Short mmCIF file of C-alpha atoms and ligand atoms in Angstrom, two decimals:
data_model
loop_
_atom_site.label_atom_id
_atom_site.label_comp_id
_atom_site.label_asym_id
_atom_site.label_seq_id
_atom_site.Cartn_x
_atom_site.Cartn_y
_atom_site.Cartn_z
CA MET A 1 0.00 0.00 0.00
CA ASP A 2 1.50 3.39 -0.96
CA LYS A 3 2.21 5.86 1.83
CA GLN A 4 3.78 9.30 2.14
CA LEU A 5 6.47 10.91 4.26
CA ILE A 6 5.66 14.56 4.93
CA LEU A 7 8.45 16.73 6.32
CA ALA A 8 8.09 19.93 8.34
CA ASP A 9 9.88 21.90 5.58
CA GLY A 10 7.09 21.02 3.12
CA THR A 11 8.82 18.17 1.26
CA VAL A 12 6.61 15.18 0.47
CA PHE A 13 7.97 11.75 -0.56
CA ARG A 14 5.76 8.98 -1.83
CA GLY A 15 6.75 5.38 -1.23
CA GLU A 16 5.61 1.86 -0.47
CA GLY A 17 4.39 1.23 3.09
CA PHE A 18 5.39 -1.93 4.94
CA GLY A 19 5.22 -3.01 8.58
CA ALA A 20 2.31 -1.66 10.64
CA ASP A 21 -0.40 0.40 8.95
CA VAL A 22 -0.37 3.28 11.42
CA THR A 23 0.31 7.03 11.24
CA ILE A 24 3.24 8.36 13.25
CA SER A 25 5.30 11.55 13.58
CA GLY A 26 8.82 11.97 14.87
CA GLU A 27 12.25 13.44 14.28
CA VAL A 28 13.75 12.04 11.07
CA VAL A 29 17.38 10.96 11.52
CA PHE A 30 19.75 8.87 9.40
CA ASN A 31 22.09 6.01 10.27
CA THR A 32 24.94 5.14 7.90
CA GLY A 33 25.68 1.60 9.15
CA MET A 34 25.94 -0.97 6.36
CA THR A 35 24.64 -3.78 8.60
CA GLY A 36 22.98 -4.00 12.00
CA TYR A 37 19.40 -2.97 11.29
CA GLN A 38 18.10 -5.21 14.12
CA GLU A 39 20.35 -3.58 16.72
CA ILE A 40 19.55 -0.09 15.36
CA LEU A 41 15.79 -0.72 15.40
CA SER A 42 15.87 -2.01 18.97
CA ASP A 43 18.26 0.61 20.43
CA PRO A 44 16.00 2.50 22.92
CA SER A 45 17.96 5.71 22.21
CA TYR A 46 15.88 6.00 18.98
CA CYS A 47 12.66 6.44 20.99
CA ASP A 48 10.25 8.77 19.11
CA GLN A 49 12.57 9.03 16.09
CA ILE A 50 11.96 7.96 12.48
CA VAL A 51 15.19 6.26 11.44
CA MET A 52 16.28 6.26 7.83
CA LEU A 53 18.97 3.75 6.90
CA THR A 54 21.31 4.98 4.17
CA TYR A 55 22.40 1.45 3.19
CA PRO A 56 20.11 0.74 0.23
CA LEU A 57 18.92 -2.85 0.86
CA ILE A 58 17.55 -3.67 4.29
CA GLY A 59 16.00 -6.87 5.65
CA ASN A 60 17.95 -9.47 3.65
CA TYR A 61 19.08 -11.45 6.71
CA GLY A 62 15.69 -11.15 8.42
CA ILE A 63 15.07 -10.99 12.15
CA ASN A 64 16.44 -13.42 14.75
CA ARG A 65 15.92 -13.87 18.48
CA ASP A 66 19.39 -12.81 19.62
CA ASP A 67 20.39 -9.58 17.89
CA PHE A 68 18.03 -7.26 19.74
CA GLU A 69 19.18 -4.53 22.11
CA SER A 70 15.78 -4.31 23.85
CA LEU A 71 12.64 -6.44 23.83
CA ASN A 72 10.37 -3.75 22.45
CA PRO A 73 11.79 -1.34 19.89
CA ALA A 74 11.03 2.28 20.82
CA VAL A 75 11.72 3.70 17.35
CA ALA A 76 8.72 5.56 15.83
CA GLY A 77 9.22 4.48 12.21
CA LEU A 78 11.72 3.11 9.68
CA ILE A 79 12.61 4.39 6.21
CA VAL A 80 14.62 2.37 3.68
CA LYS A 81 15.41 2.49 -0.03
CA GLU A 82 14.50 -1.13 -0.64
CA VAL A 83 13.08 -3.69 1.78
CA GLU A 84 13.66 -7.44 1.37
CA HIS A 85 10.51 -9.48 2.00
CA GLN A 86 12.15 -12.89 1.48
CA PRO A 87 15.08 -12.93 3.89
CA SER A 88 17.59 -15.75 4.02
CA HIS A 89 19.87 -16.52 6.95
CA TRP A 90 20.32 -19.60 9.12
CA ARG A 91 19.23 -17.70 12.23
CA GLU A 92 16.33 -15.89 10.54
CA GLN A 93 12.94 -16.41 12.23
CA GLU A 94 10.74 -13.79 10.57
CA SER A 95 10.95 -10.94 8.10
CA LEU A 96 11.50 -7.28 8.95
CA HIS A 97 7.94 -6.61 7.76
CA ASP A 98 6.49 -9.22 10.15
CA LEU A 99 8.45 -7.81 13.08
CA LEU A 100 7.30 -4.25 12.38
CA VAL A 101 3.68 -5.43 12.16
CA ALA A 102 4.02 -7.26 15.50
CA LYS A 103 5.59 -4.21 17.17
CA ASN A 104 3.15 -1.71 15.58
CA ILE A 105 5.90 0.25 13.81
CA PRO A 106 5.35 1.60 10.28
CA GLY A 107 7.99 1.29 7.56
CA LEU A 108 8.36 3.22 4.30
CA ALA A 109 10.38 1.94 1.34
CA GLY A 110 11.12 3.11 -2.17
CA ILE A 111 11.93 6.74 -1.51
CA ASP A 112 15.13 8.52 -2.57
CA THR A 113 17.08 8.05 0.67
CA ARG A 114 20.17 9.78 -0.77
CA MET A 115 18.18 12.94 -1.42
CA LEU A 116 16.64 12.76 2.06
CA THR A 117 20.08 12.29 3.66
CA ARG A 118 21.48 15.31 1.83
CA LYS A 119 18.49 17.38 2.90
CA ILE A 120 18.99 16.45 6.56
CA ARG A 121 22.73 17.10 6.35
CA ALA A 122 22.08 20.58 4.94
CA HIS A 123 19.11 21.50 7.09
CA GLY A 124 19.58 19.42 10.24
CA THR A 125 17.16 16.79 11.49
CA LEU A 126 13.56 17.46 10.49
CA LYS A 127 10.24 16.52 11.97
CA GLY A 128 8.26 14.20 9.74
CA CYS A 129 5.12 12.11 9.50
CA ILE A 130 4.52 8.75 7.80
CA CYS A 131 0.86 8.55 6.80
CA ALA A 132 -1.68 7.42 4.18
CA LEU A 133 -1.87 9.14 0.80
CA ASP A 134 -5.27 10.71 1.47
CA VAL A 135 -3.90 12.86 4.31
CA ASP A 136 -3.56 16.55 3.32
CA PRO A 137 0.12 17.56 3.60
CA ALA A 138 -0.75 21.18 4.43
CA ASP A 139 -2.46 20.15 7.69
CA VAL A 140 0.41 17.86 8.66
CA ILE A 141 3.09 20.47 7.90
CA GLU A 142 1.33 23.02 10.11
CA ARG A 143 1.00 20.52 12.96
CA LEU A 144 4.64 19.41 12.67
CA ASN A 145 5.86 22.99 12.80
CA ASP A 146 3.65 23.88 15.78
CA ALA A 147 4.37 20.82 17.92
CA PRO A 148 7.62 20.78 19.91
CA LEU A 149 9.59 17.53 20.05
CA LYS A 150 8.30 15.18 22.74
CA THR A 151 10.21 14.82 26.03
CA ASN A 152 10.34 12.27 28.87
CA GLN A 153 11.53 9.47 26.61
CA VAL A 154 13.86 8.11 29.32
CA SER A 155 10.96 7.48 31.72
CA ARG A 156 9.22 5.49 28.97
CA VAL A 157 12.15 3.19 28.14
CA SER A 158 13.84 2.70 31.55
CA VAL A 159 12.98 -0.31 33.72
CA ASN A 160 10.34 0.32 36.41
CA THR A 161 11.91 -1.89 39.07
CA ALA A 162 15.47 -2.93 39.81
CA TYR A 163 16.70 -6.46 39.01
CA HIS A 164 19.83 -8.41 39.84
CA VAL A 165 22.08 -10.38 37.49
CA PRO A 166 24.41 -12.28 39.86
CA GLY A 167 28.11 -12.57 39.17
CA LYS A 168 31.33 -13.23 41.09
CA GLY A 169 33.21 -10.09 40.09
CA MET A 170 32.84 -6.37 40.69
CA ARG A 171 29.41 -5.28 41.91
CA VAL A 172 27.96 -2.64 39.57
CA ALA A 173 24.81 -0.51 39.64
CA LEU A 174 23.76 -0.08 36.02
CA ILE A 175 21.49 2.96 35.76
CA ASP A 176 19.09 2.09 32.95
CA CYS A 177 18.20 5.23 30.99
CA GLY A 178 17.18 3.08 27.99
CA MET A 179 20.06 0.63 28.17
CA LYS A 180 21.16 -1.43 25.19
CA HIS A 181 21.46 -5.06 26.25
CA GLY A 182 25.01 -5.10 24.86
CA ILE A 183 26.10 -2.96 27.81
CA LEU A 184 24.72 -5.41 30.37
CA GLN A 185 26.23 -8.26 28.34
CA SER A 186 29.65 -6.57 28.36
CA LEU A 187 29.54 -6.43 32.18
CA ILE A 188 28.32 -10.03 32.47
CA GLU A 189 31.20 -11.19 30.20
CA ARG A 190 33.54 -9.59 32.75
CA GLN A 191 31.88 -11.55 35.61
CA CYS A 192 30.27 -8.45 37.14
CA ASP A 193 27.52 -8.74 39.74
CA VAL A 194 25.03 -6.29 38.22
CA VAL A 195 22.03 -4.54 39.71
CA VAL A 196 20.08 -2.79 36.95
CA VAL A 197 18.22 0.17 38.46
CA PRO A 198 15.65 2.66 37.09
CA TYR A 199 16.86 6.06 35.82
CA ASN A 200 15.31 7.87 38.82
CA THR A 201 16.96 5.80 41.55
CA SER A 202 18.28 8.16 44.23
CA ALA A 203 21.92 8.39 45.30
CA ASP A 204 20.99 7.02 48.75
CA GLU A 205 19.31 3.95 47.26
CA ILE A 206 22.39 3.29 45.11
CA LYS A 207 24.76 3.74 48.05
CA ARG A 208 22.70 1.20 50.03
CA LEU A 209 23.41 -1.40 47.31
CA GLY A 210 27.06 -1.45 48.33
CA VAL A 211 28.36 -1.37 44.76
CA ASP A 212 31.97 -1.05 43.57
CA GLY A 213 30.97 1.12 40.64
CA ILE A 214 28.16 2.75 38.68
CA LEU A 215 27.57 2.62 34.93
CA VAL A 216 25.18 5.23 33.53
CA SER A 217 23.73 3.89 30.29
CA ASN A 218 22.83 5.33 26.91
CA GLY A 219 19.31 6.66 26.46
CA PRO A 220 16.98 8.74 24.27
CA GLY A 221 16.16 12.43 24.12
CA ASN A 222 17.70 15.62 25.44
CA PRO A 223 20.04 15.00 28.41
CA GLU A 224 18.62 18.11 30.11
CA ASP A 225 15.27 16.29 30.37
CA VAL A 226 16.51 13.90 33.08
CA PRO A 227 17.26 16.06 36.15
CA GLU A 228 16.67 13.02 38.42
CA THR A 229 19.65 11.13 36.99
CA ILE A 230 21.81 14.27 36.89
CA ALA A 231 21.11 14.78 40.63
CA THR A 232 21.99 11.15 41.39
CA VAL A 233 25.27 11.36 39.46
CA LYS A 234 26.15 14.60 41.30
CA ASP A 235 25.61 12.89 44.66
CA VAL A 236 27.53 9.69 43.97
CA ILE A 237 30.64 10.71 42.03
CA ASP A 238 32.69 11.69 45.05
CA GLU A 239 32.13 8.24 46.60
CA ILE A 240 31.68 5.62 43.88
CA PRO A 241 33.66 5.06 40.64
CA LEU A 242 31.51 5.95 37.63
CA PHE A 243 31.51 5.23 33.89
CA GLY A 244 29.07 6.98 31.54
CA ILE A 245 28.14 5.83 28.04
CA CYS A 246 26.48 8.19 25.52
CA LEU A 247 23.55 9.72 27.45
CA GLY A 248 25.46 8.67 30.59
CA HIS A 249 28.44 10.71 29.32
CA GLN A 250 26.24 13.76 28.76
CA LEU A 251 24.74 13.36 32.25
CA LEU A 252 28.20 13.19 33.87
CA ALA A 253 29.04 16.43 32.03
CA LEU A 254 25.83 18.18 33.15
CA ALA A 255 26.30 16.96 36.74
CA SER A 256 29.81 18.45 36.68
CA GLY A 257 28.69 21.88 35.49
CA ALA A 258 29.28 21.57 31.73
CA THR A 259 26.56 22.24 29.15
CA THR A 260 25.18 20.26 26.19
CA SER A 261 23.63 21.31 22.90
CA LYS A 262 22.03 19.77 19.87
CA LEU A 263 24.13 18.82 16.84
CA THR A 264 22.78 19.71 13.38
CA PHE A 265 22.19 16.12 12.28
CA GLY A 266 24.03 14.04 14.90
CA HIS A 267 26.34 11.04 14.63
CA ARG A 268 24.60 7.75 13.81
CA GLY A 269 26.58 4.93 12.26
CA SER A 270 29.19 2.24 12.77
CA ASN A 271 32.33 3.91 11.46
CA HIS A 272 32.96 7.10 13.42
CA PRO A 273 36.70 7.64 14.06
CA VAL A 274 37.55 8.88 17.57
CA ARG A 275 41.00 10.10 18.66
CA GLU A 276 42.35 9.51 22.16
CA ILE A 277 44.12 12.79 22.93
CA ALA A 278 46.88 11.29 25.14
CA THR A 279 48.06 8.64 22.69
CA GLY A 280 46.77 9.63 19.27
CA ARG A 281 45.15 6.18 19.06
CA ILE A 282 42.13 6.06 16.77
CA ASP A 283 39.19 3.78 17.52
CA ILE A 284 36.51 3.26 14.88
CA THR A 285 33.31 3.47 16.89
CA ALA A 286 29.57 2.87 16.84
CA GLN A 287 27.61 6.02 17.53
CA ASN A 288 24.04 7.20 17.93
CA HIS A 289 23.57 10.64 19.38
CA GLY A 290 21.98 13.97 18.52
CA TYR A 291 23.36 16.02 21.40
CA THR A 292 26.93 16.82 22.40
CA VAL A 293 28.84 18.19 25.37
CA ASP A 294 29.97 21.77 24.65
CA LEU A 295 33.77 21.84 24.52
CA ASP A 296 33.99 25.45 25.76
CA SER A 297 31.90 24.64 28.81
CA LEU A 298 34.56 22.23 30.17
CA ALA A 299 36.86 25.11 31.19
CA THR A 300 34.91 25.85 34.37
CA THR A 301 34.56 22.19 35.39
CA GLU A 302 36.82 19.52 36.88
CA LEU A 303 36.49 17.47 33.68
CA GLU A 304 39.18 17.06 31.05
CA LEU A 305 38.81 16.10 27.43
CA THR A 306 40.18 12.60 26.70
CA HIS A 307 38.71 11.87 23.25
CA GLU A 308 37.60 13.91 20.25
CA ALA A 309 35.70 13.12 17.05
CA VAL A 310 38.01 13.06 14.04
CA ASN A 311 35.23 14.14 11.67
CA ASP A 312 34.02 17.29 13.42
CA GLY A 313 36.18 17.83 16.54
CA THR A 314 33.29 17.39 19.00
CA VAL A 315 33.74 16.00 22.52
CA GLU A 316 33.88 12.17 22.57
CA GLY A 317 35.38 11.37 25.97
CA LEU A 318 35.84 12.95 29.40
CA ARG A 319 37.61 12.18 32.65
CA HIS A 320 37.26 13.77 36.07
CA LYS A 321 40.56 15.33 37.20
CA GLN A 322 40.24 14.25 40.85
CA LEU A 323 37.58 11.57 41.05
CA ASP A 324 37.21 8.08 39.59
CA ALA A 325 34.82 9.01 36.79
CA PHE A 326 35.11 8.86 33.00
CA SER A 327 32.73 8.73 30.07
CA VAL A 328 32.48 8.35 26.30
CA GLN A 329 29.97 9.64 23.79
CA TYR A 330 30.29 6.50 21.64
CA HIS A 331 29.38 2.85 22.23
CA PRO A 332 32.13 0.54 23.54
CA GLU A 333 29.60 -2.32 23.46
CA ALA A 334 29.35 -1.81 19.66
CA SER A 335 26.18 -3.74 18.64
CA PRO A 336 26.19 -2.96 15.85
CA GLY A 337 29.69 -1.93 14.93
CA PRO A 338 33.40 -2.46 15.45
CA HIS A 339 34.74 -3.69 18.81
CA ASP A 340 37.72 -1.28 18.92
CA ALA A 341 36.46 0.41 22.10
CA ASN A 342 35.61 -2.75 24.12
CA HIS A 343 38.71 -2.10 26.24
CA LEU A 344 36.83 0.70 28.02
CA PHE A 345 34.86 -1.90 29.98
CA ASP A 346 38.19 -3.36 31.15
CA GLN A 347 39.29 0.16 32.10
CA PHE A 348 36.10 0.49 34.18
CA ILE A 349 36.81 -2.82 35.94
CA GLU A 350 40.42 -1.72 36.65
CA MET A 351 39.19 1.62 38.00
CA MET A 352 36.82 -0.18 40.42
CA LYS A 353 39.57 -2.59 41.54
CA GLU A 354 42.03 0.24 42.18
CA ALA A 355 39.43 2.23 44.13
CA LYS A 356 38.65 -0.84 46.23
CA LYS A 357 42.36 -1.33 47.00
CA LYS A 358 42.60 2.30 48.17
CA VAL A 359 39.66 1.81 50.55
CA LEU A 360 41.14 -1.43 51.96
CA ALA A 361 44.68 0.02 52.30
N1 LIG B 401 22.59 6.85 22.46
C1 LIG B 401 22.48 7.79 23.38
O1 LIG B 401 22.64 7.55 24.59
C2 LIG B 401 22.04 9.14 22.89
C3 LIG B 401 22.10 10.24 23.90
C4 LIG B 401 21.15 11.39 23.59
N2 LIG B 401 19.80 10.95 23.58
C5 LIG B 401 21.53 12.01 22.26
O2 LIG B 401 20.83 11.87 21.31
O3 LIG B 401 22.54 12.66 22.15
#
């Protein structure tokens, strides 16, 4: 069934609908990964966004049980150049279309994704609506321009109650702001004893858990929209070693007095080069973010820049000058993407071990 994508700037694309037959609006963003559509779809950081994949053929290896980063994808919609309805892979259990129907997510195929990418690169991300052909674009354009972007995404994708994944190693509180499962998996692989807690867990509650360290996860939306987590980070960093990933990195920055702002079109893909300032080492990283920590705002804080983006010079990593706290804007758990930055989980484990030694000494 044909459908249309209407953008806030007045552009209308006509394509072939697949997945769920529902009307949705959201911020249109693009991801340049050549593989990994299951992990991208199920990354909770895409909550309320319409994701366009620039790789032109999507769905050819289908959907399997294991490659998901969350049980229920939070993405608003999916746009591709060409969708494969007859996937083939030994792990494949259903098609992309079937999954999107089951999860009530609309897809749109057959539009000029190169033109749409160039438009977003020039203009910045745009609000858009995927709807039936009989909808009048003029009404939709007016509504898109009037309505601000939604907020409170983190409260919708975080867990409601804490749960424990036992392990024999370091005890970690994982603050779930919309956590990708790959992060939990990376801690489990390192034998951690993990307590996953909701985004609004207070500093006192975390301290009562008796953890060796805290990991603040990735998550959707504007980092300024989660004052609860910022307050918690502020109250724990002088006592407990902390590692922040993506949204967690932005929250460490805000809790330390830095500021964040929105990038024009963000970083979303599996091949973003990041330079470690101290060594010059480049890691090729997986990224998905629309906001960034303002470099200039670091001057008045106790944070120092450890990593920068090779493409645009934006902040990619931070470390506290006195306390055991560091963070990265990219995804050391990859999924999907290269594993170059996996070593950061080992660095977190080392940091917790060293801090424990200091306490026992
Ligand atoms: N993946 C993330 O954690 C993204 C962080 C934040 N929502 C951003 O878009 O910048």
